[in-house]
Coordinates of C-alpha atoms and ligand atoms in Angstrom, one line a residue:
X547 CA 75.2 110.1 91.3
X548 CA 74.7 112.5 94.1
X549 CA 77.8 115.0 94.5
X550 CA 76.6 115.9 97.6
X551 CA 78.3 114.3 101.0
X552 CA 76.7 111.4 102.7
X553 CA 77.3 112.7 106.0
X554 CA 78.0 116.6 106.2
X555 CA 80.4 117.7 108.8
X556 CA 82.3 113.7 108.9
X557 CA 85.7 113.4 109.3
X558 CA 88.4 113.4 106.5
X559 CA 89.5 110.1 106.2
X560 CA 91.6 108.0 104.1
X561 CA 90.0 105.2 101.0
X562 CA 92.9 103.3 99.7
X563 CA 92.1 101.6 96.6
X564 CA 94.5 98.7 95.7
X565 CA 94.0 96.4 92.8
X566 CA 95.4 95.0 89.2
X567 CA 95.9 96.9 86.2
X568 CA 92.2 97.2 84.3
X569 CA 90.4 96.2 87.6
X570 CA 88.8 99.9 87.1
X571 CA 90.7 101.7 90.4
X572 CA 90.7 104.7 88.2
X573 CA 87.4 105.1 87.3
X574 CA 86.2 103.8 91.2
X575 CA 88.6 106.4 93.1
X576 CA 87.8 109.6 90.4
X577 CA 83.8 108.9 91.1
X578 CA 84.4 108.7 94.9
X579 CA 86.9 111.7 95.0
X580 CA 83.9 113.2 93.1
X581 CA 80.8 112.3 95.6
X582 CA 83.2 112.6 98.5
X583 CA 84.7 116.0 97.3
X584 CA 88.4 114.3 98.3
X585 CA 91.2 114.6 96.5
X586 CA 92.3 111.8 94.3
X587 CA 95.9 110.5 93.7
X588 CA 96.7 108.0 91.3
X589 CA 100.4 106.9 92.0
X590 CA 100.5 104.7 89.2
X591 CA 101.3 108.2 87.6
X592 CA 103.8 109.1 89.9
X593 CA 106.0 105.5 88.9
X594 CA 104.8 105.9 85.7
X595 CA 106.4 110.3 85.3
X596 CA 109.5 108.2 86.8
X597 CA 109.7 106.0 84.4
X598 CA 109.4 108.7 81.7
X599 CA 112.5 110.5 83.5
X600 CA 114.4 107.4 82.9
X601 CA 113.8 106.5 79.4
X602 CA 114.6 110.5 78.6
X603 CA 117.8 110.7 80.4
X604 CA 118.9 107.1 79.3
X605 CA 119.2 105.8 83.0
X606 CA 118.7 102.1 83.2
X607 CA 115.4 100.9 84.1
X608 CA 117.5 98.2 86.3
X609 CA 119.2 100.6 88.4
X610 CA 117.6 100.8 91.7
X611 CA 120.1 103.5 93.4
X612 CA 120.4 105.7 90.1
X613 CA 116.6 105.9 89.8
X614 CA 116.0 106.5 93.5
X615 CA 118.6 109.8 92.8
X616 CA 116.4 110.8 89.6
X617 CA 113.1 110.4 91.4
X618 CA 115.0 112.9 94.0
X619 CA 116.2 115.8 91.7
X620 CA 112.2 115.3 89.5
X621 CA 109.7 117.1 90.2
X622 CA 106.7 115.0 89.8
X623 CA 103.0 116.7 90.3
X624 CA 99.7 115.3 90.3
X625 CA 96.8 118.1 89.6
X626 CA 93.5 116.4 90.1
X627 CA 90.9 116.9 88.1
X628 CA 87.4 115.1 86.9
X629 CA 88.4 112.5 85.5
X630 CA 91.6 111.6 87.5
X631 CA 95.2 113.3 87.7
X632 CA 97.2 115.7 85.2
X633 CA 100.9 114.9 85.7
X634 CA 103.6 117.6 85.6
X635 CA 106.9 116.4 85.6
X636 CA 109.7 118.8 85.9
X637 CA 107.1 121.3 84.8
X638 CA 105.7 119.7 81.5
X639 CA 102.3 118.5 81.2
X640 CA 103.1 114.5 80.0
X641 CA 99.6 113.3 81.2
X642 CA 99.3 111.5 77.4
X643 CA 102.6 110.4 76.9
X644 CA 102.4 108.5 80.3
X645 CA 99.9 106.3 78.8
X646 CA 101.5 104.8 76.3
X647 CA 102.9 100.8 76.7
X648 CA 106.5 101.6 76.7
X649 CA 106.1 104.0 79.8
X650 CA 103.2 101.4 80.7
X651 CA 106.4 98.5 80.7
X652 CA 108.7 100.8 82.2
X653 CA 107.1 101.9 84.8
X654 CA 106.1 98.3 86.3
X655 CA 109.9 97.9 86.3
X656 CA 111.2 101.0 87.9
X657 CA 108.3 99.7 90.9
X658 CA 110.3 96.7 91.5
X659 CA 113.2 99.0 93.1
X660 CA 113.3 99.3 97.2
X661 CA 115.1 102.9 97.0
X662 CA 112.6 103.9 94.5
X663 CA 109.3 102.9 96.5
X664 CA 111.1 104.2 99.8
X665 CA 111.0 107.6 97.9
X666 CA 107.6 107.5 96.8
X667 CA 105.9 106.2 99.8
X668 CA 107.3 109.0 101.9
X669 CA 105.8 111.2 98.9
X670 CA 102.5 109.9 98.7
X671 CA 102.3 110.1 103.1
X672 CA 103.1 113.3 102.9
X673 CA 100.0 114.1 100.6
X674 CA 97.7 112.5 102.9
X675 CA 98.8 113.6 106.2
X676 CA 95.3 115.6 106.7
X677 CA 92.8 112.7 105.3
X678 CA 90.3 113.5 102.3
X679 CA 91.9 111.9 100.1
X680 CA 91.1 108.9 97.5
X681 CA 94.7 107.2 96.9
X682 CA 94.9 104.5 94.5
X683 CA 97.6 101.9 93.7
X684 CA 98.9 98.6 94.3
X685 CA 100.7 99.3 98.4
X686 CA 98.3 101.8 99.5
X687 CA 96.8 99.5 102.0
X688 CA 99.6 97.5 102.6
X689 CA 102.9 100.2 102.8
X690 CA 101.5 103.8 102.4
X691 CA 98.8 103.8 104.8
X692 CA 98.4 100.7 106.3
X693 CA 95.9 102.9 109.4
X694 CA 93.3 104.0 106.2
X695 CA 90.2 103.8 107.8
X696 CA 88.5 102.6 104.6
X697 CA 90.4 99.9 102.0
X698 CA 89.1 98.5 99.2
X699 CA 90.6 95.7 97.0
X700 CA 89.3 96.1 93.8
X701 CA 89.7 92.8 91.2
X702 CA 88.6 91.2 88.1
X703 CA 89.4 88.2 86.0
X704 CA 92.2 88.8 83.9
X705 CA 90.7 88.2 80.6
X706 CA 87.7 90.7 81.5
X707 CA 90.9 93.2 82.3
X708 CA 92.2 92.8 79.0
X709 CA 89.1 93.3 77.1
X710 CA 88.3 96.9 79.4
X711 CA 91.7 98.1 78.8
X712 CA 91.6 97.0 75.0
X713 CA 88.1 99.1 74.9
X714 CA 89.7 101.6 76.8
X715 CA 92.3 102.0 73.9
X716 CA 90.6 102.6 70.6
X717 CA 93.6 104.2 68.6
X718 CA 95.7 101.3 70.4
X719 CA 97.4 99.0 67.4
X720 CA 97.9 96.4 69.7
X721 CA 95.1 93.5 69.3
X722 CA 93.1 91.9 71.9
X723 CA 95.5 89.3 72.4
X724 CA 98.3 91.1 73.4
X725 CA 96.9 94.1 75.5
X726 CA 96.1 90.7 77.4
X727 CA 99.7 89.1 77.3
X728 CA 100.7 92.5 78.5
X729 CA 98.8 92.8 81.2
X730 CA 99.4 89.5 82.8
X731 CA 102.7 89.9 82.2
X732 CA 102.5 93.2 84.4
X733 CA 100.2 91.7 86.9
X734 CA 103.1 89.2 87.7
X735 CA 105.6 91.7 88.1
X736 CA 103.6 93.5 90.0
X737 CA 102.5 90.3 91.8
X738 CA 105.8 88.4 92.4
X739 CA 108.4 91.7 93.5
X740 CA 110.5 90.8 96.3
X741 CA 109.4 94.3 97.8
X742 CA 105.8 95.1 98.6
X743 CA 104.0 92.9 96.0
X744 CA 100.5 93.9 94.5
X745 CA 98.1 91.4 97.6
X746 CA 95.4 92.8 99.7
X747 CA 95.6 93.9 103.0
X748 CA 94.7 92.0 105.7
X749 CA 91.7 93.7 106.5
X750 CA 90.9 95.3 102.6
X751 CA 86.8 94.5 101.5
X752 CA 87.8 92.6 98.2
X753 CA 85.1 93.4 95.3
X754 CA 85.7 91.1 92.5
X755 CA 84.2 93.7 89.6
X756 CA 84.1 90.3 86.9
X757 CA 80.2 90.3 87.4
X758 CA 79.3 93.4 88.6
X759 CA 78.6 96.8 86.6
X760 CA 80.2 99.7 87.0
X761 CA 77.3 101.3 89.3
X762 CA 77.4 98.2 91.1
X763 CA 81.0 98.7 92.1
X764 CA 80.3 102.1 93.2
X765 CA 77.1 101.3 95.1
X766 CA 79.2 98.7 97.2
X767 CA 82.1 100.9 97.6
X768 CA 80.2 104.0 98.5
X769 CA 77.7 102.0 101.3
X770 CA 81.3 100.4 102.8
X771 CA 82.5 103.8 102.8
X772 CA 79.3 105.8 104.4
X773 CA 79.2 102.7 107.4
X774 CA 83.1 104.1 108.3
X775 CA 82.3 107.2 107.9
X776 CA 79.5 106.3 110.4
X777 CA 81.4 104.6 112.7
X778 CA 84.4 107.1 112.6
X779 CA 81.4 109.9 114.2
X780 CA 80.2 108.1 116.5
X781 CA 83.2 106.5 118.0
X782 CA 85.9 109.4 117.2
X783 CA 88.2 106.9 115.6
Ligands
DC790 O1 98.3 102.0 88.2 P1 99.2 102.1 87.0 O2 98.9 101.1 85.9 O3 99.3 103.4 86.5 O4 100.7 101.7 87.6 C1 101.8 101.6 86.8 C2 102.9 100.7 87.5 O5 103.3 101.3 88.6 C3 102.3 99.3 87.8 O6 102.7 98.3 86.9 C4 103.0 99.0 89.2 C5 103.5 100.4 89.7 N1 102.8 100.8 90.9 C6 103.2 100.4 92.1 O7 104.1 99.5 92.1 N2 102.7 100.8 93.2 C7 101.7 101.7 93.2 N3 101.2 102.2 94.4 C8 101.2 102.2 92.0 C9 101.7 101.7 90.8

């Protein structure tokens, strides 16, 4: 894939990326931060480094208030790189540890808290005041910037989600079987939340990745992404 931008000298704008876990928003937003030279942000990572705090300072993963004040005296950095984000929190480096399926667990449960997305939706604005950026999540479209000029709902069905993030796990111990209860069981967490459930914008381009390869994905997302682009020169907005 070309590195190089579609359309030299286009404005900055903002591709949101909303979708499941295993619907392959990582992998999309890191090869379109890539061709786009934007930066990408993954705040899964950011709930995820919260999460983390919790479990390390024994705060319950129930307590919406207490978690909010955590998240406010962290200090939780994304570095991009390649192949998505490095996460410093409080200074360490716990990219690896963020990955694993208690973290995974907690994290989807710290997200149900209204304090706690209050904090990190100011947090994740605040990154993408100036455009350029490739933000992916579950509320990007919907709650952090619902005025993105390009969104993209990215889904698949849930037993092809299981099997990716299975693959995706070689030195996992978990079978098949339950990487997949575990994912649906996520997925209607994520789903079902009283505040700002995992659904697709109103006006999000759904791609429904079941059938489609992974260059297929990028194809579609990359010509939706060049006709804004497009648009945004010629019409200033
Ligand atoms: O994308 P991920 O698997 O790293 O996300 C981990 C959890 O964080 C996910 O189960 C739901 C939550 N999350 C969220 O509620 N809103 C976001 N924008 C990103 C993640």
């Amino acid at each position: 894939m070309s590195e190089a931008k579609s359309l030299p000298g286009a404005r900055k704008v903002v591709i949101a990326i909303d979708g499941p876990a295993g619907s392959g928003k990582s992998t999309l937003a890191a090869l379109l931060a890539r061709k786009y030279n934007y930066i990408n942000i993954e705040t899964g990572a950011m709930y995820r480094a919260l999460a983390l705090k919790a479990m390390q300072s024994g705060a319950s993963l129930d307590d919406g208030e207490k978690l909010a004040m955590l998240a406010q005296q962290s200090r939780i950095e994304l570095a991009p790189n390649r192949e998505g984000n490095r996460v410093l929190l409080d200074g360490a480096d716990v990219s690896e540890r963020l990955r694993s399926q208690d973290v995974t667990d907690a994290a989807s449960r710290v997200s149900v808290h209204p304090r706690v997305r209050e904090w990190m939706v100011a947090q994740q604005r605040a990154m993408g005041t100036n455009g350029g950026i490739v933000m992916e999540g579950r509320d990007i479209g919907t709650k952090v910037f619902p005025e993105a000029e390009v969104k993209i709902f990215l889904d698949a069905a849930p037993e092809i989600r299981g099997t990716r993030r299975f693959m995706q796990s070689p030195a996992t111990e978990a079978p098949e079987a339950s990487v997949l209860a575990e994912l649906q069981a996520r997925d209607q967490r994520d789903r079902t939340r009283a505040n700002s459930p995992l659904v697709p914008a109103a006006d999000a381009v759904m791609i429904d990745s079941t059938y489609l390869t992974l260059d297929q994905v990028v194809a579609r997302a990359i010509a939706l992404i060049d006709a804004r682009l497009a648009q945004s020169q010629t019409t200033g907005v």
